[in-house]
């Protein structure tokens, strides 16, 4: 019996808005309050750069600590059974 093919990962954006607290990260949300979720990592990175060009640019040139990131969203068993 073949195993079901795993679904491709989804990606979300996070930003650290307080440079003094390096532990506090926030999910990036759309204007309507929904979580921004992407099927393609490249698309997620492009959107992150469009929304936070200064922070991404500073990271690119190592001019400070990392304050933006693209995260692979974890899936648990409940998520798998709902699709």
PDB file of C-alpha atoms in Angstrom:
ATOM      1  CA  UNK A   1       0.000   0.000   0.000  1.00  0.00           C
ATOM      2  CA  UNK A   2       1.601   3.314  -1.024  1.00  0.00           C
ATOM      3  CA  UNK A   3       1.924   6.059   1.525  1.00  0.00           C
ATOM      4  CA  UNK A   4       0.150   9.351   0.813  1.00  0.00           C
ATOM      5  CA  UNK A   5       2.416  11.963  -0.683  1.00  0.00           C
ATOM      6  CA  UNK A   6       3.207  14.719   1.824  1.00  0.00           C
ATOM      7  CA  UNK A   7       1.812  18.120   1.042  1.00  0.00           C
ATOM      8  CA  UNK A   8       4.294  20.806   0.028  1.00  0.00           C
ATOM      9  CA  UNK A   9       5.276  23.188   2.815  1.00  0.00           C
ATOM     10  CA  UNK A  10       3.732  26.596   3.345  1.00  0.00           C
ATOM     11  CA  UNK A  11       5.693  29.655   4.422  1.00  0.00           C
ATOM     12  CA  UNK A  12       4.949  32.625   6.643  1.00  0.00           C
ATOM     13  CA  UNK A  13       6.797  35.870   7.347  1.00  0.00           C
ATOM     14  CA  UNK A  14       8.014  37.126  10.690  1.00  0.00           C
ATOM     15  CA  UNK A  15       9.590  40.395  11.746  1.00  0.00           C
ATOM     16  CA  UNK A  16      11.292  41.575  14.915  1.00  0.00           C
ATOM     17  CA  UNK A  17      10.043  45.084  15.511  1.00  0.00           C
ATOM     18  CA  UNK A  18      11.851  45.761  18.801  1.00  0.00           C
ATOM     19  CA  UNK A  19      15.600  45.684  18.206  1.00  0.00           C
ATOM     20  CA  UNK A  20      16.220  45.627  21.968  1.00  0.00           C
ATOM     21  CA  UNK A  21      14.340  42.355  22.530  1.00  0.00           C
ATOM     22  CA  UNK A  22      15.787  39.736  20.182  1.00  0.00           C
ATOM     23  CA  UNK A  23      13.403  37.051  21.434  1.00  0.00           C
ATOM     24  CA  UNK A  24      10.181  38.754  20.337  1.00  0.00           C
ATOM     25  CA  UNK A  25       9.065  37.950  16.768  1.00  0.00           C
ATOM     26  CA  UNK A  26       5.689  38.791  15.189  1.00  0.00           C
ATOM     27  CA  UNK A  27       3.874  37.159  12.294  1.00  0.00           C
ATOM     28  CA  UNK A  28       3.283  39.493   9.361  1.00  0.00           C
ATOM     29  CA  UNK A  29      -0.410  39.934   8.644  1.00  0.00           C
ATOM     30  CA  UNK A  30      -2.401  41.334   5.739  1.00  0.00           C
ATOM     31  CA  UNK A  31      -4.327  44.604   6.200  1.00  0.00           C
ATOM     32  CA  UNK A  32      -7.469  42.591   6.979  1.00  0.00           C
ATOM     33  CA  UNK A  33      -5.676  40.809   9.852  1.00  0.00           C
ATOM     34  CA  UNK A  34      -5.227  37.408   8.213  1.00  0.00           C
ATOM     35  CA  UNK A  35      -1.874  35.683   8.359  1.00  0.00           C
ATOM     36  CA  UNK A  36       0.172  36.032   5.163  1.00  0.00           C
ATOM     37  CA  UNK A  37       0.862  32.465   3.961  1.00  0.00           C
ATOM     38  CA  UNK A  38       2.722  31.508   0.783  1.00  0.00           C
ATOM     39  CA  UNK A  39       3.099  28.272  -1.186  1.00  0.00           C
ATOM     40  CA  UNK A  40       6.450  29.314  -2.664  1.00  0.00           C
ATOM     41  CA  UNK A  41       9.497  30.341  -0.612  1.00  0.00           C
ATOM     42  CA  UNK A  42      10.750  32.702  -3.325  1.00  0.00           C
ATOM     43  CA  UNK A  43       7.400  34.488  -3.412  1.00  0.00           C
ATOM     44  CA  UNK A  44       7.463  34.790   0.389  1.00  0.00           C
ATOM     45  CA  UNK A  45      10.974  36.285   0.349  1.00  0.00           C
ATOM     46  CA  UNK A  46      10.011  38.755  -2.377  1.00  0.00           C
ATOM     47  CA  UNK A  47       6.961  39.897  -0.384  1.00  0.00           C
ATOM     48  CA  UNK A  48       9.070  40.251   2.769  1.00  0.00           C
ATOM     49  CA  UNK A  49      11.501  42.470   0.889  1.00  0.00           C
ATOM     50  CA  UNK A  50       8.630  44.538  -0.547  1.00  0.00           C
ATOM     51  CA  UNK A  51       7.084  45.072   2.896  1.00  0.00           C
ATOM     52  CA  UNK A  52      10.337  45.674   4.833  1.00  0.00           C
ATOM     53  CA  UNK A  53      12.946  46.869   2.303  1.00  0.00           C
ATOM     54  CA  UNK A  54      15.142  48.660   4.845  1.00  0.00           C
ATOM     55  CA  UNK A  55      15.360  45.756   7.294  1.00  0.00           C
ATOM     56  CA  UNK A  56      16.014  43.216   4.535  1.00  0.00           C
ATOM     57  CA  UNK A  57      18.622  45.504   2.984  1.00  0.00           C
ATOM     58  CA  UNK A  58      20.434  45.944   6.296  1.00  0.00           C
ATOM     59  CA  UNK A  59      20.538  42.172   6.764  1.00  0.00           C
ATOM     60  CA  UNK A  60      21.900  41.681   3.268  1.00  0.00           C
ATOM     61  CA  UNK A  61      24.883  43.877   4.081  1.00  0.00           C
ATOM     62  CA  UNK A  62      25.295  42.564   7.653  1.00  0.00           C
ATOM     63  CA  UNK A  63      24.652  46.025   9.089  1.00  0.00           C
ATOM     64  CA  UNK A  64      22.856  44.729  12.154  1.00  0.00           C
ATOM     65  CA  UNK A  65      21.125  41.730  13.681  1.00  0.00           C
ATOM     66  CA  UNK A  66      18.663  39.661  11.703  1.00  0.00           C
ATOM     67  CA  UNK A  67      15.171  41.145  12.102  1.00  0.00           C
ATOM     68  CA  UNK A  68      13.156  39.453   9.340  1.00  0.00           C
ATOM     69  CA  UNK A  69      12.667  35.805   8.439  1.00  0.00           C
ATOM     70  CA  UNK A  70      10.675  33.369   6.344  1.00  0.00           C
ATOM     71  CA  UNK A  71       9.441  30.384   8.355  1.00  0.00           C
ATOM     72  CA  UNK A  72       8.330  26.970   7.124  1.00  0.00           C
ATOM     73  CA  UNK A  73       5.016  26.346   8.832  1.00  0.00           C
ATOM     74  CA  UNK A  74       4.822  23.135  10.848  1.00  0.00           C
ATOM     75  CA  UNK A  75       1.926  20.801  10.186  1.00  0.00           C
ATOM     76  CA  UNK A  76       0.499  18.491  12.783  1.00  0.00           C
ATOM     77  CA  UNK A  77      -1.707  15.439  12.458  1.00  0.00           C
ATOM     78  CA  UNK A  78      -4.914  17.464  12.812  1.00  0.00           C
ATOM     79  CA  UNK A  79      -3.980  19.648   9.847  1.00  0.00           C
ATOM     80  CA  UNK A  80      -3.309  16.556   7.738  1.00  0.00           C
ATOM     81  CA  UNK A  81      -6.716  15.034   8.451  1.00  0.00           C
ATOM     82  CA  UNK A  82      -8.663  18.207   7.597  1.00  0.00           C
ATOM     83  CA  UNK A  83      -7.662  18.215   3.906  1.00  0.00           C
TER      84      UNK A  83
END
